[in-house]
Amino acid sequence: MICILLAFCLHFSCIFLAFFFSLLSGIAFKSPTGNRHPVNHKTQSFYLFSTLKLRMFKIGFVKLGNIATSTAIDLALDEIAERTDIEFKIVSFGPKMTKKEGEASAELKAWGPQLVVISSPNAATAGPTTAREIFKGIPTIVISDGPTKKEARDALAQEGFGYIILPVDPLIGAKREFLDPAEMALFNSDALKVLAACGGIRLVQEELDRAMTAIAAGEAKLPTILATPEKCAERMNFQNPYARAKAIGALYMAQTVATIDAAACFRLKELEQIALAAAAGHEVMRAAGRLADESRELEKAGDSVSRKPHARTGELMKKTKLLEKPEKI
Amino acid sequence: MICILLAFCLHFSCIFLAFFFSLLSGIAFKSPTGNRHPVNHKTQSFYLFSTLKLRMFKIGFVKLGNIATSTAIDLALDEIAERTDIEFKIVSFGPKMTKKEGEASAELKAWGPQLVVISSPNAATAGPTTAREIFKGIPTIVISDGPTKKEARDALAQEGFGYIILPVDPLIGAKREFLDPAEMALFNSDALKVLAACGGIRLVQEELDRAMTAIAAGEAKLPTILATPEKCAERMNFQNPYARAKAIGALYMAQTVATIDAAACFRLKELEQIALAAAAGHEVMRAAGRLADESRELEKAGDSVSRKPHARTGELMKKTKLLEKPEKI
Amino acid sequence: MICILLAFCLHFSCIFLAFFFSLLSGIAFKSPTGNRHPVNHKTQSFYLFSTLKLRMFKIGFVKLGNIATSTAIDLALDEIAERTDIEFKIVSFGPKMTKKEGEASAELKAWGPQLVVISSPNAATAGPTTAREIFKGIPTIVISDGPTKKEARDALAQEGFGYIILPVDPLIGAKREFLDPAEMALFNSDALKVLAACGGIRLVQEELDRAMTAIAAGEAKLPTILATPEKCAERMNFQNPYARAKAIGALYMAQTVATIDAAACFRLKELEQIALAAAAGHEVMRAAGRLADESRELEKAGDSVSRKPHARTGELMKKTKLLEKPEKI
Amino acid sequence: MICILLAFCLHFSCIFLAFFFSLLSGIAFKSPTGNRHPVNHKTQSFYLFSTLKLRMFKIGFVKLGNIATSTAIDLALDEIAERTDIEFKIVSFGPKMTKKEGEASAELKAWGPQLVVISSPNAATAGPTTAREIFKGIPTIVISDGPTKKEARDALAQEGFGYIILPVDPLIGAKREFLDPAEMALFNSDALKVLAACGGIRLVQEELDRAMTAIAAGEAKLPTILATPEKCAERMNFQNPYARAKAIGALYMAQTVATIDAAACFRLKELEQIALAAAAGHEVMRAAGRLADESRELEKAGDSVSRKPHARTGELMKKTKLLEKPEKI
Amino acid sequence: MICILLAFCLHFSCIFLAFFFSLLSGIAFKSPTGNRHPVNHKTQSFYLFSTLKLRMFKIGFVKLGNIATSTAIDLALDEIAERTDIEFKIVSFGPKMTKKEGEASAELKAWGPQLVVISSPNAATAGPTTAREIFKGIPTIVISDGPTKKEARDALAQEGFGYIILPVDPLIGAKREFLDPAEMALFNSDALKVLAACGGIRLVQEELDRAMTAIAAGEAKLPTILATPEKCAERMNFQNPYARAKAIGALYMAQTVATIDAAACFRLKELEQIALAAAAGHEVMRAAGRLADESRELEKAGDSVSRKPHARTGELMKKTKLLEKPEKI
Amino acid sequence: MICILLAFCLHFSCIFLAFFFSLLSGIAFKSPTGNRHPVNHKTQSFYLFSTLKLRMFKIGFVKLGNIATSTAIDLALDEIAERTDIEFKIVSFGPKMTKKEGEASAELKAWGPQLVVISSPNAATAGPTTAREIFKGIPTIVISDGPTKKEARDALAQEGFGYIILPVDPLIGAKREFLDPAEMALFNSDALKVLAACGGIRLVQEELDRAMTAIAAGEAKLPTILATPEKCAERMNFQNPYARAKAIGALYMAQTVATIDAAACFRLKELEQIALAAAAGHEVMRAAGRLADESRELEKAGDSVSRKPHARTGELMKKTKLLEKPEKI
């Protein structure tokens, strides 16, 4: 009986302490006007909590609507669900991404996330824009396929948001004349294949890991990246340059998909044209998936697939040969 | 100190209010003991609200951990985000699916969902089990790759849960020796391709649509389905029997993946064996993805791909030829 | 000064002589029955000389530099070399396409072509521009991958030129760091596959056939076409809409190749970047070739490949089933 | 009579003028240091004009009818159109290759080519034979798919012609019952893919480069090669022996195509048989194209694709790794 | 000397005894009703015993050495092992096929086969020739890849043998420098795929079925067929003419394999040349296997795969749609 | 009675004579150095007769019914038919495998095999069981796809039989509703491809070679192996671990085929279900064949295909690079 009581006490004390420190740190980092001392928590460590392991990092996701990256973004931070340094909370309203959902995402605030990730198609639309307003003040990274224009991106940065704009995560052929649930999932499958094999997913994951580490270390350095084909492919550490070229090619094809599907979604008016354009876009996506697959197969041929799993402690590890052990970077 | 106190007060008030309203609405629609007239809304209509459009149907999702179905499940109910009869709320904790996350999913209750879907790997584990306990009383459907045994499934049904068990949505090779974020996403991509092309996604989507319609009509008829390869393939309305056979084959291969990956995850102990088994599992998944793709290409060859998009009103439509208009079923 | 004058004199004398002899030979060989009135022969007929067979139509080609269309353009007008109504003369300087070659193409004039086709990369460059000036006055059609801008195309038309601009016949990755003769030929092979399977070649061929018929009938109606993916694909009379969508997709991919290769050729400066970009461009071209092949295979699956061979008399015939006879259209 | 005389005069004056100006420009641009002794220029050098840069080498092509090699032969000598040591002139009559076109090719003589290349199907037919007679005395290389018999080839050599007979550049299925412009271009695409990936194009290009160098050096050593699969494949410097075996296999398949298509073109009489045989021939060509592609992909897997681009000065360079610089051989 | 004499005596005694017992057993088992008049039972029936079911037909196989057809030949007559009208006996000596094995095949005689099938590579070699001599007098069909020459085949027929010569069942690359057990089996797999998908197996099976029926009916009509690509493909009742063309193409490729492998086996002397040629031959075989597979996939696309299973009674049935019932022909 | 006695006498005399002559020949040809003591010859040597070359090893095969391994098993021991140390005799009854055929296999005994191999589907059925009883006492190895259960296998071993159970050599879809001779051969082709490329054939061949050596050396050590995917793949000495993983995956897929086909053969009752299941099983087999092919292609990419040909003397040799010589192990 007593030990249970004791456990309860400890439990509450812990929570209290956690709360206390979070308050402290909250004051320390987030209050733009207060006197902070960045010097104190500027650490060398890349990974979370190598010096401070009081509590887990709280990362919150607001997922609005459908982009392929969204379906893997949180899983990519803890692919075997063994990290002990990180806590997730995802808020989503499924396919919906209007202003209403943007507002409803406010509920994530109560959880006290240290980093918020807002992923959605076109971040310039009402829903994501509303969401961003809500999380102003909290370190927030926008992940989307647009806006791609420099001015629009700079505006995001000036408002204090980090961003990773992925034009390689293309618009789906979202017309009732063509798209049904199965076709939607197939498109996401192909898009995800390209993003995963060619570096898009890794770029996002590494940047989120890096941002978390920075925040934990007291420096809110958020990424501001336009994820071009070249930048994505660079992350995959291809050993075979043809594998890299294929990956770059597949990512360019994904961008082409966006162009074709945009016509289907916004410009064309007749059933036949819409269906053909959307189908053409999805065929290109599928072809891109195969080129991405070919890229990876080339690396398999040389037993040089780069893998970067997370250690239990959250650090990134790496391995290249299939039968070798992952090692801390 | 005071502001913290205030925050607590506000918090509780909110919860209270939410509860209050949900009670109200509960009385109106759901209270089994209250004076409702099932006769009135027992309609012939399969789809939601064809006669009654008072408000949108509220479907809540608790997504615990990583199965491929989870990445498409909500999007599949409103693939172009134009339905006006349905509202979504998703609660997730990313890859995490322990008891703690199971408990945390309770927060969905406040929203007053009319149907809760709990998707996760192996529903027999602690996290999903805890979540189920929380939602007892609310119509709840379990979506998972297990348990597959009849007794375990019957137990679920006896507790009042609906379920769709998909052994065709297989366990990933979740070992640090093999899996990294990119490989995880690739596996999900392949699994999703099989599920989407071969009927798994459609089965889930149709059952959820059906359950929502039933609930809206006052009859909480929940699905209790073991989604075998044959049952999934049946849903795709294949015109070409070889396409159907390929789909069935691909789904069986997905089940084989589960066997291989289970060895990698739970039974094997040495790096080499683990890495080889996990890699073999993922190769079979990839081969299954290609067979699924072949299946769909065969249907394309006959211009007989079955598509079932949602109308704006939520009804399912269908079309077979690419250049024909979708029609209400 | 004097020598230039002399050259001019010589030039004109040559042309005069050539003309004189061609007249003579025309009388001698081709009009066995004697006095006819070329002025009258404005006929309704689409094909050449169905009513009037005075002599063979003389079509001259100036091929400057390397585009894939050039390698098939003349052969496409008489694919089994049995037409009795048409005569070809091609002038080319191989890969070279500077002003000098543009000027040298003048020699074709002496032959007295009734229609001149100038094919080259970017028709806005010096060589093709010079060539056009030379053939002003003679019905001339420009075939190139650019200029694509409307104003530039309109300018061509205003100068009296017909044009078929094919952005789907993309720039090659013409950098010594990547391209060698084998790679050049492989790229042309892939580009030609896309153009041939997806309608580009047929569009050009039909337009040239049509222009010749018009000229022979006394109306110099020249095509002014921007050959978009959609317009090309339309020409292939696909029976299977997925085959058509794949063709459109492949053609869009070809356009993407142009973008990538342009970076390699004109923008990038370092060996690694150039080689990667050029290789990526060629990988996309290769992937487009495969998608084009898939498109055709789908039509084979339905035994619905559209074929349009030339009759001996030059008329276009058509057949759809492999084992049926071609028939006059 | 007089006008002919006049024409001759004019002609010679033209040539004189051309020569005069070329001399001038030679002096002006290329020999900054002045007095050199052309007499000495029998050099060991493999490449053109390393010691003597008075003028560019003039290579003339007579292209009669359709073989795949023809579509790449001149481009292969200057793949990025930057060589400063070579001048091209191509004379062609499109698909036509009768005696008449053979005779008409005489006009190339006026240009004063130092080497003439006559490419055509079956060099034993009337057109090519006539053309050869015209160019007797000028170094001339015959490029064709036949004759393959030793005696016939020896006869060519005894008449002083060089030759490269490529049985691997097969006869097309040239029957109206099957072939249309699109199918023709597809066949050429596949044939070119095999020739390019497996060494046929390189063999031709290297031999032409070598012959030009020899002629420039005063020794008219012309190639006399029956380009068997083995000899072609040898030129590609395959590092991976399976890539080489696949290339050899693909080239043998190309030869098989010739056999099948010959039946379709010359032996079979009924529509069904002709169409089936021609289609079978083209299917084998397509399969050969894929095997050729596989061969190259194997080399990509080892980053060992041999590339031999031309330097601006015309020398052959080589590189093996994609990201390395080409170097002079 | 004496021991040889003795051996001979023993040998003959053995044969005599065997013959004696076989006679006895023949009487005992097979003709329960006694005196039959073979002359009478000339029936119209194509299939065995539709009117007369007195006993099972005895078909004996002598399999000498390795051709792909051998591995399926007997199974093809009773693919699900349910025929009640036929008895098999196979005699083989594995890979061996010298004169010795030819002689040893005599033991089959004792069984009293009504039809003997001798399958082997090149039937003109010593082993098969010896075997044929042994079975003279008994209806015997030779199945081999050679001899293909008309005279040699006519000679076979004149000696009373039936034959099916399959140049499409090609020589393996039987050199220790290349072939090992795995490679041998892979080659057989590919060859069998071509033979099975393109009609070779069906041709053999139908002819054997027909011959058995004829023999049972008292007419020893044996096949004398040179199984060309066209003849094989005809048997598959392709509905899609492109599928048929692909099958013909694949069979021609198989013949090409024989040419390449013959060089490896008999003409080339150096390790490198042998290994490359044998590997090239096997690559072409593999490519042929894929083309054969493509052919069948085209038929699957139209749900028009022709199937001809045996009824329990031995009659051939047929079906075309996958989900339809087989029916007697 | 007397004649039987006589037959026996004759039989024994024959054997004696054969032995006598083989002794003579052994002395004459193979033992140049003379007197050796067969009694002592328990040697360490793995291969046959390295010390003792008195006579050839006699291996007998009883092949009952259809498994893919059977079609290659004897050929695999002497792939180019040049071994001088081994003699084969195969007894088979084609597809039939009932008790009757089991009994009839007794005739092999007369030949005096030193090792008997009984290959068949499911060794627990009547035919194979009967055959085993017959050969009790003679070293006998059972090769089959079952029984897989440990007890059943142990029972075999306890009766003194060796066994290699290959669950990776799966049941065919043996229903008249689906299987015809062509489909049967195609299935065998795919199954053989998997077995050959992934190690099944090599495992069997090495074990038979090993057993023969052991028996020749006086130790009848027979294999007792359940040939799991992992054990098979191990034999192929893959250098590339992804090739190995693919091989393992393909073999697991083959096992899946067995499950699917078992349903088709034994459990399902309706035409449609049977045809679909059998077709699905065969599609998975085909997909497994392609994955096996991919595995081998990966090894080709590294020029690391392991080959283990037999020397003329029967010893296993090995080579890895295509252009290197095989060497004794």
PDB file of N, CA and C in Angstrom, chain B residues 162-193:
ATOM      1  N   GLY B 162     -17.344  -3.167 -33.537  1.00  0.00           N
ATOM      2  CA  GLY B 162     -17.201  -3.656 -34.905  1.00  0.00           C
ATOM      3  C   GLY B 162     -15.720  -3.841 -35.175  1.00  0.00           C
ATOM      4  N   TYR B 163     -15.412  -4.625 -36.180  1.00  0.00           N
ATOM      5  CA  TYR B 163     -13.984  -4.755 -36.509  1.00  0.00           C
ATOM      6  C   TYR B 163     -13.809  -5.086 -37.980  1.00  0.00           C
ATOM      7  N   ILE B 164     -12.710  -4.637 -38.505  1.00  0.00           N
ATOM      8  CA  ILE B 164     -12.231  -5.100 -39.809  1.00  0.00           C
ATOM      9  C   ILE B 164     -10.771  -5.494 -39.596  1.00  0.00           C
ATOM     10  N   ILE B 165     -10.558  -6.782 -39.575  1.00  0.00           N
ATOM     11  CA  ILE B 165      -9.186  -7.274 -39.370  1.00  0.00           C
ATOM     12  C   ILE B 165      -8.580  -7.547 -40.728  1.00  0.00           C
ATOM     13  N   LEU B 166      -7.457  -6.882 -41.001  1.00  0.00           N
ATOM     14  CA  LEU B 166      -6.807  -6.967 -42.304  1.00  0.00           C
ATOM     15  C   LEU B 166      -5.447  -7.655 -42.207  1.00  0.00           C
ATOM     16  N   PRO B 167      -5.424  -8.982 -42.255  1.00  0.00           N
ATOM     17  CA  PRO B 167      -4.109  -9.636 -42.235  1.00  0.00           C
ATOM     18  C   PRO B 167      -3.295  -9.273 -43.486  1.00  0.00           C
ATOM     19  N   VAL B 168      -3.955  -8.634 -44.441  1.00  0.00           N
ATOM     20  CA  VAL B 168      -3.279  -8.228 -45.679  1.00  0.00           C
ATOM     21  C   VAL B 168      -2.579  -6.877 -45.541  1.00  0.00           C
ATOM     22  N   ASP B 169      -2.642  -6.310 -44.348  1.00  0.00           N
ATOM     23  CA  ASP B 169      -1.913  -5.058 -44.078  1.00  0.00           C
ATOM     24  C   ASP B 169      -0.784  -5.431 -43.131  1.00  0.00           C
ATOM     25  N   PRO B 170       0.335  -5.869 -43.659  1.00  0.00           N
ATOM     26  CA  PRO B 170       1.262  -6.644 -42.844  1.00  0.00           C
ATOM     27  C   PRO B 170       2.208  -5.835 -41.961  1.00  0.00           C
ATOM     28  N   LEU B 171       2.674  -6.537 -40.973  1.00  0.00           N
ATOM     29  CA  LEU B 171       3.723  -6.063 -40.072  1.00  0.00           C
ATOM     30  C   LEU B 171       4.936  -5.599 -40.869  1.00  0.00           C
ATOM     31  N   ILE B 172       5.491  -4.471 -40.472  1.00  0.00           N
ATOM     32  CA  ILE B 172       6.710  -3.953 -41.096  1.00  0.00           C
ATOM     33  C   ILE B 172       7.944  -4.611 -40.449  1.00  0.00           C
ATOM     34  N   GLY B 173       9.050  -4.588 -41.145  1.00  0.00           N
ATOM     35  CA  GLY B 173      10.294  -5.171 -40.604  1.00  0.00           C
ATOM     36  C   GLY B 173      10.952  -4.215 -39.631  1.00  0.00           C
ATOM     37  N   ALA B 174      10.295  -4.059 -38.485  1.00  0.00           N
ATOM     38  CA  ALA B 174      10.618  -2.944 -37.593  1.00  0.00           C
ATOM     39  C   ALA B 174      11.835  -3.196 -36.709  1.00  0.00           C
ATOM     40  N   LYS B 175      12.962  -3.314 -37.326  1.00  0.00           N
ATOM     41  CA  LYS B 175      14.190  -3.481 -36.547  1.00  0.00           C
ATOM     42  C   LYS B 175      15.204  -2.433 -36.994  1.00  0.00           C
ATOM     43  N   ARG B 176      15.819  -1.845 -36.016  1.00  0.00           N
ATOM     44  CA  ARG B 176      16.789  -0.787 -36.284  1.00  0.00           C
ATOM     45  C   ARG B 176      17.888  -1.268 -37.241  1.00  0.00           C
ATOM     46  N   GLU B 177      18.168  -2.553 -37.219  1.00  0.00           N
ATOM     47  CA  GLU B 177      19.196  -3.114 -38.088  1.00  0.00           C
ATOM     48  C   GLU B 177      18.812  -2.981 -39.568  1.00  0.00           C
ATOM     49  N   PHE B 178      17.558  -2.723 -39.825  1.00  0.00           N
ATOM     50  CA  PHE B 178      17.116  -2.667 -41.220  1.00  0.00           C
ATOM     51  C   PHE B 178      16.307  -1.408 -41.531  1.00  0.00           C
ATOM     52  N   LEU B 179      15.391  -1.100 -40.651  1.00  0.00           N
ATOM     53  CA  LEU B 179      14.424  -0.055 -40.963  1.00  0.00           C
ATOM     54  C   LEU B 179      14.949   1.327 -40.624  1.00  0.00           C
ATOM     55  N   ASP B 180      14.831   2.206 -41.582  1.00  0.00           N
ATOM     56  CA  ASP B 180      15.036   3.622 -41.294  1.00  0.00           C
ATOM     57  C   ASP B 180      13.819   4.369 -41.849  1.00  0.00           C
ATOM     58  N   PRO B 181      13.750   5.652 -41.661  1.00  0.00           N
ATOM     59  CA  PRO B 181      12.541   6.354 -42.121  1.00  0.00           C
ATOM     60  C   PRO B 181      12.225   6.123 -43.596  1.00  0.00           C
ATOM     61  N   ALA B 182      13.242   6.121 -44.443  1.00  0.00           N
ATOM     62  CA  ALA B 182      12.988   5.938 -45.873  1.00  0.00           C
ATOM     63  C   ALA B 182      12.429   4.535 -46.157  1.00  0.00           C
ATOM     64  N   GLU B 183      13.032   3.536 -45.573  1.00  0.00           N
ATOM     65  CA  GLU B 183      12.575   2.161 -45.780  1.00  0.00           C
ATOM     66  C   GLU B 183      11.157   1.984 -45.237  1.00  0.00           C
ATOM     67  N   MET B 184      10.899   2.615 -44.107  1.00  0.00           N
ATOM     68  CA  MET B 184       9.544   2.550 -43.535  1.00  0.00           C
ATOM     69  C   MET B 184       8.527   3.117 -44.526  1.00  0.00           C
ATOM     70  N   ALA B 185       8.856   4.261 -45.090  1.00  0.00           N
ATOM     71  CA  ALA B 185       7.913   4.898 -46.014  1.00  0.00           C
ATOM     72  C   ALA B 185       7.759   4.061 -47.285  1.00  0.00           C
ATOM     73  N   LEU B 186       8.841   3.456 -47.732  1.00  0.00           N
ATOM     74  CA  LEU B 186       8.761   2.605 -48.920  1.00  0.00           C
ATOM     75  C   LEU B 186       7.861   1.407 -48.673  1.00  0.00           C
ATOM     76  N   PHE B 187       8.006   0.818 -47.505  1.00  0.00           N
ATOM     77  CA  PHE B 187       7.149  -0.319 -47.170  1.00  0.00           C
ATOM     78  C   PHE B 187       5.683   0.113 -47.125  1.00  0.00           C
ATOM     79  N   ASN B 188       5.438   1.233 -46.477  1.00  0.00           N
ATOM     80  CA  ASN B 188       4.053   1.720 -46.433  1.00  0.00           C
ATOM     81  C   ASN B 188       3.524   1.980 -47.828  1.00  0.00           C
ATOM     82  N   SER B 189       4.388   2.494 -48.686  1.00  0.00           N
ATOM     83  CA  SER B 189       3.981   2.765 -50.065  1.00  0.00           C
ATOM     84  C   SER B 189       3.560   1.469 -50.757  1.00  0.00           C
ATOM     85  N   ASP B 190       4.370   0.437 -50.616  1.00  0.00           N
ATOM     86  CA  ASP B 190       4.047  -0.834 -51.274  1.00  0.00           C
ATOM     87  C   ASP B 190       2.795  -1.465 -50.682  1.00  0.00           C
ATOM     88  N   ALA B 191       2.708  -1.417 -49.352  1.00  0.00           N
ATOM     89  CA  ALA B 191       1.533  -2.007 -48.700  1.00  0.00           C
ATOM     90  C   ALA B 191       0.273  -1.265 -49.126  1.00  0.00           C
ATOM     91  N   LEU B 192       0.378   0.053 -49.197  1.00  0.00           N
ATOM     92  CA  LEU B 192      -0.775   0.860 -49.584  1.00  0.00           C
ATOM     93  C   LEU B 192      -1.168   0.565 -51.026  1.00  0.00           C
ATOM     94  N   LYS B 193      -0.173   0.356 -51.856  1.00  0.00           N
ATOM     95  CA  LYS B 193      -0.474   0.036 -53.258  1.00  0.00           C
ATOM     96  C   LYS B 193      -1.293  -1.252 -53.338  1.00  0.00           C
TER      97      LYS B 193
END
